[in-house]
CSV table of C-alpha atoms in Angstrom, one decimal:
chain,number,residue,atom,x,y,z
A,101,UNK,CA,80.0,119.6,21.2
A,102,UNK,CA,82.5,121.7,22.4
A,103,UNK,CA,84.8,121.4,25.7
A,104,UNK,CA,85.0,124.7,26.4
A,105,UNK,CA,83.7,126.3,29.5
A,106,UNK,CA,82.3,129.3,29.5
A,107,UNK,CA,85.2,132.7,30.5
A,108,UNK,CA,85.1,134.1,33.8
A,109,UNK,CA,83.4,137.6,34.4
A,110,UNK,CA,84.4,139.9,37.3
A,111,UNK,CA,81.3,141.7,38.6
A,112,UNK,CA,80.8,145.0,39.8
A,113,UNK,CA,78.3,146.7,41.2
A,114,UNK,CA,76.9,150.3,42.2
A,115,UNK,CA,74.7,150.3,45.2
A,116,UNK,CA,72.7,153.2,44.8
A,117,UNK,CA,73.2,156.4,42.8
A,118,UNK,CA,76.6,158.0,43.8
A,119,UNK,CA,78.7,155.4,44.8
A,120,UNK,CA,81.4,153.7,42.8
A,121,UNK,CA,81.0,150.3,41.2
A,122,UNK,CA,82.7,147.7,43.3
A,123,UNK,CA,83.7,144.3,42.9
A,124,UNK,CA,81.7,141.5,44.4
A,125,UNK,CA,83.0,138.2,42.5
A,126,UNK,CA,83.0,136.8,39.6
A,127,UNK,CA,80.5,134.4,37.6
A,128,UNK,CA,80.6,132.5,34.0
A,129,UNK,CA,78.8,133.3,31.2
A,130,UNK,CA,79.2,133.0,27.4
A,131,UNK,CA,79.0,136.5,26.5
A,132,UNK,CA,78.3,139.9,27.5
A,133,UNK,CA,74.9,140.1,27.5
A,134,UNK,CA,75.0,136.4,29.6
A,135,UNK,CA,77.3,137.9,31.7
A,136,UNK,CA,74.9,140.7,33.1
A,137,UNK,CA,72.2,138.5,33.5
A,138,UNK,CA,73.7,136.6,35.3
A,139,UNK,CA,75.4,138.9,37.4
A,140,UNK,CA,71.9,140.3,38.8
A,141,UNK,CA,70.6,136.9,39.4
A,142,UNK,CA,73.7,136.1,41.4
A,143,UNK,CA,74.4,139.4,43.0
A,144,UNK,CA,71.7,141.4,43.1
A,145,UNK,CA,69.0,139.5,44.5
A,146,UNK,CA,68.2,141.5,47.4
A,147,UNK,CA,68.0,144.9,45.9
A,148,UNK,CA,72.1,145.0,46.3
A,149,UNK,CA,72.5,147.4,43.4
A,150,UNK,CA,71.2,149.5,40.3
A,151,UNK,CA,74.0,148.9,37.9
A,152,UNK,CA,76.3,146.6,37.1
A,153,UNK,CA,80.0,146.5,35.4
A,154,UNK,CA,81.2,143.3,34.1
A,155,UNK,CA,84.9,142.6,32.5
A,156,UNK,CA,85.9,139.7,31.5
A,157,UNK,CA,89.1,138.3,34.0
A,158,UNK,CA,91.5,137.8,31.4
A,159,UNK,CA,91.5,141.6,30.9
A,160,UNK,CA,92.2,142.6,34.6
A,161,UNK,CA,96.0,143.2,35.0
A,162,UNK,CA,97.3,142.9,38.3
A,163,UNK,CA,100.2,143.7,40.3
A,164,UNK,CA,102.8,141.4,41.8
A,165,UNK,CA,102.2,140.2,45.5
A,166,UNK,CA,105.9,140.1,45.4
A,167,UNK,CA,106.1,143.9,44.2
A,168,UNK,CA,104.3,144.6,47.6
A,169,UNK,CA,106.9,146.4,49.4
A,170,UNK,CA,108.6,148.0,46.5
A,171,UNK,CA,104.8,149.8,45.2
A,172,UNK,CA,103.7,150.3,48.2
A,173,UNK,CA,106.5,150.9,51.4
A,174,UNK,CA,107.7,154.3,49.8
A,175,UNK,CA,104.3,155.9,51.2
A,176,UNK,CA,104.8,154.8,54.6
A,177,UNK,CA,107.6,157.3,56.1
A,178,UNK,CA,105.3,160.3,54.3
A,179,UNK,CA,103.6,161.4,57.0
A,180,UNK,CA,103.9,165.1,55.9
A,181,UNK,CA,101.1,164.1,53.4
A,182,UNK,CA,98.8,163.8,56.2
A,183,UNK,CA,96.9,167.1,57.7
A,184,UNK,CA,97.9,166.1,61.2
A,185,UNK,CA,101.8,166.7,60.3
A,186,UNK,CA,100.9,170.1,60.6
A,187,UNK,CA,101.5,171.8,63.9
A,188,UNK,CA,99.0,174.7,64.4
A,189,UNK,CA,98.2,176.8,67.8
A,190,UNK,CA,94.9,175.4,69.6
A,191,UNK,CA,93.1,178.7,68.8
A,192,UNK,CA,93.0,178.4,65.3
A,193,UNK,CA,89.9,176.5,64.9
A,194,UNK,CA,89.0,173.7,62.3
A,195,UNK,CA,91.6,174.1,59.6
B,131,UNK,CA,119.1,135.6,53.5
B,132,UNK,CA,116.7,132.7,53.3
B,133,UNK,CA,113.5,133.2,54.1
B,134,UNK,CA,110.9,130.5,55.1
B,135,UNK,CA,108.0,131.1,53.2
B,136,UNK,CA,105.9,128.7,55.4
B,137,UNK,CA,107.2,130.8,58.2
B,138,UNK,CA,105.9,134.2,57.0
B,139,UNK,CA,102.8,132.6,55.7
B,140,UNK,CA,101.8,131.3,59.3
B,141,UNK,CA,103.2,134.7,60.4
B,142,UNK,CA,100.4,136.5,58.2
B,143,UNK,CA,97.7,133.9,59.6
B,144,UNK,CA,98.7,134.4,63.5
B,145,UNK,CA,98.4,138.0,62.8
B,146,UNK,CA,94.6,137.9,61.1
B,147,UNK,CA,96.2,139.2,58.0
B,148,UNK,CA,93.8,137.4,54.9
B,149,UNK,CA,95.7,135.2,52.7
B,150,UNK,CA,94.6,135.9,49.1
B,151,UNK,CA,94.7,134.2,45.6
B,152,UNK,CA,98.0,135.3,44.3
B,153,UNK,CA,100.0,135.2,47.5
B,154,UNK,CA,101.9,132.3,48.2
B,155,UNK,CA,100.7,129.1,50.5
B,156,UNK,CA,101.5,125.7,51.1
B,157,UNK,CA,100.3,123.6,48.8
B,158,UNK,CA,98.2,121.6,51.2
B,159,UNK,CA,96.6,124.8,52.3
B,160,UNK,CA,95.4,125.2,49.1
B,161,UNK,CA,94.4,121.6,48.7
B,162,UNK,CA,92.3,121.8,52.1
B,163,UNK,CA,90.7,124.9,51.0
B,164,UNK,CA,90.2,123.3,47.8
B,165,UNK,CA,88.4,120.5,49.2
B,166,UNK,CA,86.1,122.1,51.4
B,167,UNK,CA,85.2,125.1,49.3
B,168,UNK,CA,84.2,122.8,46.8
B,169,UNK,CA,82.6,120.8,49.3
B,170,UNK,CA,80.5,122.9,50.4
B,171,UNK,CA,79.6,124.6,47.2
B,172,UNK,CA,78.2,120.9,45.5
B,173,UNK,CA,76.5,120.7,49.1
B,174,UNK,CA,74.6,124.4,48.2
B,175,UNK,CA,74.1,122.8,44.5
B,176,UNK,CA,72.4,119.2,45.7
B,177,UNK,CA,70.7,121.0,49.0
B,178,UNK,CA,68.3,122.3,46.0
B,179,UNK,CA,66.7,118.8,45.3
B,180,UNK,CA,65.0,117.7,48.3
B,181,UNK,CA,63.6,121.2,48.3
B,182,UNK,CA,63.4,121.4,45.0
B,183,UNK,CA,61.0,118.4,45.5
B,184,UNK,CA,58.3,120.6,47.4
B,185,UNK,CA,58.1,123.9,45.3
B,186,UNK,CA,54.9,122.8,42.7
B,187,UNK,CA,53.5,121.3,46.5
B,188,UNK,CA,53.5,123.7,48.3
B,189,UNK,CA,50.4,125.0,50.5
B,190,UNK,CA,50.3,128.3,49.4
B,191,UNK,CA,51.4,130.6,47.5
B,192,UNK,CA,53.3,133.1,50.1
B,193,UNK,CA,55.1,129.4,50.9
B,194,UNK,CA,55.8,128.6,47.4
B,195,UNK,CA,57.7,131.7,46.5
B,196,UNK,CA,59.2,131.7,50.2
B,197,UNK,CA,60.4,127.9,48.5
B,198,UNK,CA,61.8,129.3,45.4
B,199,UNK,CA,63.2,132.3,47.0
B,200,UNK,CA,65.3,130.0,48.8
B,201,UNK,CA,66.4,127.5,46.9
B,202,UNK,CA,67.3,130.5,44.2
B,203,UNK,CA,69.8,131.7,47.0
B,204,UNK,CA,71.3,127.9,47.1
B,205,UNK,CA,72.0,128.2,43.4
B,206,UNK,CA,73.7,131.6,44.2
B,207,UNK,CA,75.6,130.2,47.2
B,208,UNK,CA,76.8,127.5,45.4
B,209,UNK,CA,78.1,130.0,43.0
B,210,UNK,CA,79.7,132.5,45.0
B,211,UNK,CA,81.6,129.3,46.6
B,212,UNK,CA,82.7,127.4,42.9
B,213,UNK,CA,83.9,130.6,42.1
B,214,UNK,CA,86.2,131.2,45.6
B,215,UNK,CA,87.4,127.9,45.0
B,216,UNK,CA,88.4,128.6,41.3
B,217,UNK,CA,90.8,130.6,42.7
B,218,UNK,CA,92.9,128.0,43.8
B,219,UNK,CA,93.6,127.1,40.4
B,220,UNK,CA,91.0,124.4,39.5
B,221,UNK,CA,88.3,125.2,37.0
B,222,UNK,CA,84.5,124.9,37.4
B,223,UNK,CA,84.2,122.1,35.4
B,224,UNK,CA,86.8,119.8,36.9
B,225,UNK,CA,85.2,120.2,40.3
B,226,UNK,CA,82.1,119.3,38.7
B,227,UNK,CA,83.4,115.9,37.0
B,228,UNK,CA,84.4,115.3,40.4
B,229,UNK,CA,81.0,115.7,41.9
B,230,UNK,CA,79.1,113.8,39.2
B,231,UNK,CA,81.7,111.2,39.3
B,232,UNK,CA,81.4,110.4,42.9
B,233,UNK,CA,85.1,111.7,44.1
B,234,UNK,CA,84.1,114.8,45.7
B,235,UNK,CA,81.4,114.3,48.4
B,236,UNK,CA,78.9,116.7,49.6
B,237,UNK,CA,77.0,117.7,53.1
B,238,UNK,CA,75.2,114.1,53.7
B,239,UNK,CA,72.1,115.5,55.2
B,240,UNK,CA,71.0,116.1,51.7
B,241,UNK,CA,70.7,112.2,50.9
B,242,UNK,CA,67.4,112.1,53.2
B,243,UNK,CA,64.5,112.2,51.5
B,244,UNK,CA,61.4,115.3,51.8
B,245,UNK,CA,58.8,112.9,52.3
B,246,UNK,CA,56.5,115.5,53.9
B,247,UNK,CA,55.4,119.3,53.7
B,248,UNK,CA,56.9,119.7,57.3
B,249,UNK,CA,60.1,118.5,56.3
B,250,UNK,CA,60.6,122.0,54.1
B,251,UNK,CA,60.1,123.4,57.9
B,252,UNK,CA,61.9,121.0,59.5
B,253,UNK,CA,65.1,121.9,56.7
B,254,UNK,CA,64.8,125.5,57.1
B,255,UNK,CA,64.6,125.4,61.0
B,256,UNK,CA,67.3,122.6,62.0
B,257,UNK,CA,69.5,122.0,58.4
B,258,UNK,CA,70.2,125.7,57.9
B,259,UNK,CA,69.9,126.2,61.9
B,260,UNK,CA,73.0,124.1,61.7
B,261,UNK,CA,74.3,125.1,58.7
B,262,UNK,CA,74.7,128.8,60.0
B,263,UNK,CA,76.0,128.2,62.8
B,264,UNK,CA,79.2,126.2,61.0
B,265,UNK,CA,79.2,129.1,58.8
B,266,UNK,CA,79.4,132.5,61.0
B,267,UNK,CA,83.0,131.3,62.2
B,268,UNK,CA,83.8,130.3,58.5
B,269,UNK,CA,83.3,134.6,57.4
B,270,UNK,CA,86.7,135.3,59.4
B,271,UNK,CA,88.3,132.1,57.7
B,272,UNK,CA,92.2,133.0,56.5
B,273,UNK,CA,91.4,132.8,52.6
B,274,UNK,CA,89.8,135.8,51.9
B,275,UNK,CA,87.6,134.8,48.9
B,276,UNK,CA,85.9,131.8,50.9
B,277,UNK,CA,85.5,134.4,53.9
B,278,UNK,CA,83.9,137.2,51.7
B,279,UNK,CA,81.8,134.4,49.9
B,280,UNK,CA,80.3,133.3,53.4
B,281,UNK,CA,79.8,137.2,54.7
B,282,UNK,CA,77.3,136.9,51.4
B,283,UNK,CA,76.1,133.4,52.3
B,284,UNK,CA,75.2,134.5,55.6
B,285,UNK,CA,73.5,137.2,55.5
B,286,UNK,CA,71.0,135.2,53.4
B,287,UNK,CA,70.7,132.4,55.4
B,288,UNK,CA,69.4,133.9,58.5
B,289,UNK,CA,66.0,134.6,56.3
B,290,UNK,CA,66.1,130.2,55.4
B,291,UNK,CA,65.6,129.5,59.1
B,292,UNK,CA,62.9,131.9,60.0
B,293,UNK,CA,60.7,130.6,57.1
B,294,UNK,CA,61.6,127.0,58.1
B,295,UNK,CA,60.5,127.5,61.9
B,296,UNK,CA,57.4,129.6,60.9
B,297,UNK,CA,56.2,126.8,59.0
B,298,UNK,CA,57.1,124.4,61.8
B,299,UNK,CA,55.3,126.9,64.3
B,300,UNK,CA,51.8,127.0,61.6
B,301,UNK,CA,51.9,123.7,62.1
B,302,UNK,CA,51.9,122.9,65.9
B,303,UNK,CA,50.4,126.3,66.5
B,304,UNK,CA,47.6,126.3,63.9
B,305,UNK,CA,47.7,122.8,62.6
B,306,UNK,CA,45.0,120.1,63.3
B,307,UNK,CA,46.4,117.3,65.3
B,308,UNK,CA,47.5,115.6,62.3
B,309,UNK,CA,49.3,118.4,61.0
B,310,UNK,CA,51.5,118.5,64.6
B,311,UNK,CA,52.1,114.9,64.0
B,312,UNK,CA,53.5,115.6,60.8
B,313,UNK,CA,55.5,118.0,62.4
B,314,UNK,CA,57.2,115.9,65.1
B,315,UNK,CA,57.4,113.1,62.7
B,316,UNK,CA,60.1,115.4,60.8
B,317,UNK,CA,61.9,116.7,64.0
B,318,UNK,CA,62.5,112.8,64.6
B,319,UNK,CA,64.1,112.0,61.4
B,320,UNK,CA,65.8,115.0,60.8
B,321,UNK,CA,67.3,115.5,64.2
B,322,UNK,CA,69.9,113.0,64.2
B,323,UNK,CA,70.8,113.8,60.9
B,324,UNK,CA,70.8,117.6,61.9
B,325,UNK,CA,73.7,117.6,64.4
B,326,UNK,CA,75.8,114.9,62.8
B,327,UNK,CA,76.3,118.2,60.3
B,328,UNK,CA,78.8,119.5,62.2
B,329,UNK,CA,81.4,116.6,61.5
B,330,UNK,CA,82.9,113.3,63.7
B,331,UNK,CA,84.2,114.2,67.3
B,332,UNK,CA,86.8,116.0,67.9
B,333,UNK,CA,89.0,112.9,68.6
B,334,UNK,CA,88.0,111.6,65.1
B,335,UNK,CA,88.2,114.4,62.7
B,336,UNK,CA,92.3,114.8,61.8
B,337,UNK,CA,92.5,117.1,60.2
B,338,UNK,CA,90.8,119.6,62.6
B,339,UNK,CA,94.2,120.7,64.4
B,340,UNK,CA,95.8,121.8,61.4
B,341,UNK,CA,92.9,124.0,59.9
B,342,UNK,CA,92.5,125.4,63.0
B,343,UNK,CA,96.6,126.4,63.1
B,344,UNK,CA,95.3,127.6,59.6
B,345,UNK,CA,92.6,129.7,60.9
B,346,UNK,CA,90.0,127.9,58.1
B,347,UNK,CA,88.3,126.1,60.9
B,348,UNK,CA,87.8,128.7,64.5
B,349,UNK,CA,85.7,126.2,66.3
B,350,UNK,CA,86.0,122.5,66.8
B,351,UNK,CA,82.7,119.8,65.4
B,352,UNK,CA,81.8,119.4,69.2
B,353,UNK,CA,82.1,122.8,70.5
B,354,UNK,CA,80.0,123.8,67.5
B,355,UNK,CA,77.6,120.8,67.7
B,356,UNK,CA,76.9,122.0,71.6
B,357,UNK,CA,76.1,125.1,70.6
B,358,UNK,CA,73.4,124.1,68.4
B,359,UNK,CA,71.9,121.9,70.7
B,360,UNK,CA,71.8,124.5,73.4
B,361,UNK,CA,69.7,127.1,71.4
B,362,UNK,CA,67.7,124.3,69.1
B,363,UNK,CA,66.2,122.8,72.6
B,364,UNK,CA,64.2,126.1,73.6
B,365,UNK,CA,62.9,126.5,70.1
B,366,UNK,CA,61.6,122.8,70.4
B,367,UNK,CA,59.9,123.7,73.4
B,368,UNK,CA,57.9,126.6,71.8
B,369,UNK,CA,56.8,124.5,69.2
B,370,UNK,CA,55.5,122.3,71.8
B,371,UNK,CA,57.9,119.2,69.4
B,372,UNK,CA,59.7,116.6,71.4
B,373,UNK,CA,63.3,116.2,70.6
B,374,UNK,CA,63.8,112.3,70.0
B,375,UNK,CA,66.9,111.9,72.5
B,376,UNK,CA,66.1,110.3,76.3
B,377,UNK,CA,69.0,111.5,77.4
B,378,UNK,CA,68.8,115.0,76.6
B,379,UNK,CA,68.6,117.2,79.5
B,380,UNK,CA,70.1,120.1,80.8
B,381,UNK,CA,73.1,119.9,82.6
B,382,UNK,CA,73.5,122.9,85.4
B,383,UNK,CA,77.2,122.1,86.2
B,384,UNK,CA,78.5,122.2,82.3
B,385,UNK,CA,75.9,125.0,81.5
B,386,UNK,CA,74.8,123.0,78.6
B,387,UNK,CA,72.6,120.3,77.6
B,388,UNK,CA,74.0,116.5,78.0
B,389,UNK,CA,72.8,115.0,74.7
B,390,UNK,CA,72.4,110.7,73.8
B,391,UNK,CA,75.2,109.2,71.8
B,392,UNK,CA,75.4,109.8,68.4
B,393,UNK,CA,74.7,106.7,65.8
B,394,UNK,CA,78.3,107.0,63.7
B,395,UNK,CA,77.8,104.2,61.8
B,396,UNK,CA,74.6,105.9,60.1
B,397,UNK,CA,76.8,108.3,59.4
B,398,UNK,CA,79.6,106.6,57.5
B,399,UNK,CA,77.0,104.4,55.7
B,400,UNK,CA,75.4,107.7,54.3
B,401,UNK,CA,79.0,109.3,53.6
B,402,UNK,CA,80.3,106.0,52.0
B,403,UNK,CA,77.2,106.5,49.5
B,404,UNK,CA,74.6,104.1,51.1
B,405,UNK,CA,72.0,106.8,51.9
B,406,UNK,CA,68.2,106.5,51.1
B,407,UNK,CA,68.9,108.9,48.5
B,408,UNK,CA,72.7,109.5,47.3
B,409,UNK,CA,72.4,107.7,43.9
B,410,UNK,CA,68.8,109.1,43.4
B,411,UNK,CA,70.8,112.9,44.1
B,412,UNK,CA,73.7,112.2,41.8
B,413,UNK,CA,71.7,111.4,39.2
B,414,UNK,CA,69.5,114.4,39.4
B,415,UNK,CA,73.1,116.3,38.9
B,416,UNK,CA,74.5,114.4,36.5
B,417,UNK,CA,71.4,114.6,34.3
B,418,UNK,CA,70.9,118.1,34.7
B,419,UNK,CA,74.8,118.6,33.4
B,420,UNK,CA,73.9,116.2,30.8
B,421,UNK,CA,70.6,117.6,29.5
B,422,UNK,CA,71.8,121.5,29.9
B,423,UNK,CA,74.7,120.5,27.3
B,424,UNK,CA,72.5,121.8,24.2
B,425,UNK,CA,72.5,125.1,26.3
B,426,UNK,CA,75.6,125.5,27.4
B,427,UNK,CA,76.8,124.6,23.3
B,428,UNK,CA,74.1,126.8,21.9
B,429,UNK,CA,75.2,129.7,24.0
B,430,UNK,CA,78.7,129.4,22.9
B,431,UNK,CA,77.7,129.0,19.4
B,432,UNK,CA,75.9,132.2,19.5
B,433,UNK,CA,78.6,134.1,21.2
B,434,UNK,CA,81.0,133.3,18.9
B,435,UNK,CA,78.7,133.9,16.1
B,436,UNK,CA,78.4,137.6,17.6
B,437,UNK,CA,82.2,138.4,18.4
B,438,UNK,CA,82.5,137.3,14.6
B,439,UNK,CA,79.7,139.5,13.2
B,440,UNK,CA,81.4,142.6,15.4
B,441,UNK,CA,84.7,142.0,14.1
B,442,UNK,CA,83.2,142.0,10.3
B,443,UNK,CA,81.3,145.4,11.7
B,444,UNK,CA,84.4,147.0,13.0
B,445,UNK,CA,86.3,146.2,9.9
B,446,UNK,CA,84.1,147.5,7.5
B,447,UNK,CA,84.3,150.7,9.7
């Protein structure tokens, strides 16, 4: 008998051929091949996808809620990255 | 500088930002969300049985896999909701201890027993009828997993009532006379029931204020309870069924229907465990953990065995 629960999968799935893989939760399973069964019982019930990725959530690495501002504020006064920095005459169509 | 976390955090919820795992909250937000996620996920895991009950019964076959179809999608609600409320830090198991152990409670409804075929209709068309309409609010609740677990949960639900009120409407439209009687006999005893889903009145549920400063909760038991009541009435009237309340009748000042007074103490006795079928549910539970524990070992026997047999593989490589 052992105590142990099962690990935690993340689940990811492609919708139809062409899209990414994205997430859509997480599930238990003992293994792998568990762990994709699973996942299109529980998340692919109603034709929601044609492939599935699953990781196990111990290797997903994430980054600091508290990092927030540091990671992400620098991008904010970059405008000039954006097309519409760019001041063109009217007459030039579509560029 | 000090900064009041609890400050910014009811900043983030007054400005519809989500709140997710790994950001900070008070601890009896999390404890709230705790509760009722968890809630509500045993309540997807026990809503199986009295369904469950009907599947090798059922009339025909597009009804029977209509059945399993459906209580398939409770097993996967109840899923996508354990694991939304793992993310508060407590682990599938432990929330399952505390549902076989009695601690954590589940949606009441599901301690009346299915006695007959109607009552599958009678589920589908009133339980999940009320069900949905607690859950469309609950999609914009502040913690984002529960919110993106009930997007999923409601988009599956809507399919629940339809089947529920078609097999009401077979009845009472195509039925024999005893077959309409069957019907009405299970919009009588699962009306009540029905709208006592939605929770005490206002001026008895406490803790209603602060989930609603919390954005868990959008709209209050009554407000919610109305609102059923007001679109279940027509639907009884196509069905030709007779809502067991003399003092329901519309009211054209409030725009609404004035409904009779709600039997509380029916309530409490079924919450408190005193149902005519809580321990009769729990024990379906606790067996089912108890007999699936040669699985659950077996499966982690074999995985084991396998990651073992790869590692030999790779080495030998």
């Amino acid at each position: 008998m052992s105590n142990k629960e099962w690990p935690i999968w993340e689940v990811f799935i492609r919708a139809k051929q062409g899209l990414n893989h994205k997430h859509v939760g997480s599930l238990h399973a003992a293994d792998v091949q568990m762990a994709i069964e699973n996942a299109r019982d529980v998340y692919t019930r109603r034709m929601e996808g044609i492939s599935i990725w699953v990781v196990e959530s111990k290797h997903i690495h994430a980054s600091e809620p508290s990092d927030q501002e540091a990671l992400f504020e620098p991008a904010n006064d970059k405008i000039y990255r954006h097309p519409t920095f760019y001041i063109l005459p009217e007459e030039l169509n579509h560029m | 500088m000090e900064i009041n976390l609890e400050e910014v955090f009811q900043q983030k919820i007054d400005n519809e930002i989500k709140i997710e795992p790994r950001d900070w909250m008070p601890e009896k937000y999390r404890k709230t969300l705790l509760r009722q996620i968890s809630q509500h996920a045993h309540s997807e895991i026990v809503g199986m049985l009295p369904e469950g009950n009907w599947i090798t019964r059922a009339p025909n076959l597009r009804r029977k896999v209509a059945l399993i179809a459906k209580v398939q999608d409770e097993a996967g609600h109840g899923l996508y909701l354990y694991s939304a409320a793992e993310t508060l830090g407590m682990s599938r198991d432990e929330m399952l201890s505390e549902l076989h152990s009695g601690k954590a409670k589940y949606s009441s409804i599901f301690n009346y027993p299915t006695v007959t075929w109607a009552d599958m209709g009678a589920i589908g068309w009133l339980v999940d009828g009320a069900a949905i309409m607690n859950q469309v609010p609950l999609c914009r609740a502040s913690y984002g997993p529960y919110a993106r677990a009930m997007v999923r949960v409601c988009k599956e639900e809507s399919f629940h009532q339809r089947q529920g009120y078609e097999i009401m409407l077979t009845l009472c439209t195509k039925g024999n006379p005893a077959q309409k009687a069957m019907a009405q006999d299970a919009l009588n005893r699962w009306w009540w029931p029905s709208i006592m889903m939605f929770g005490p009145n206002d001026e008895h549920s406490p803790n209603s204020a602060q989930s609603m400063k919390w954005k868990i909760k959008r709209i209050s038991n009554d407000e919610l309870r109305q609102k059923f009541i007001d679109v279940t009435v027509p639907q009884a009237d196509i069905l030709g069924l007779t809502i067991p309340d003399k003092d329901l009748k519309w009211n054209e000042e409030r725009g609404h229907y004035d409904f009779g007074t709600i039997d509380w103490e029916e309530f409490n006795q079924v919450v408190a465990g005193n149902g005519p079928c809580n321990k009769q549910r729990l024990k379906a539970r606790v067996d089912a953990w108890n007999n699936g524990e040669w699985v659950r070992d077996a499966a982690t026997a074999y995985a084991e065995k396998r990651a073992k047999r790869e590692a030999g593989k790779t080495e030998a490589a």
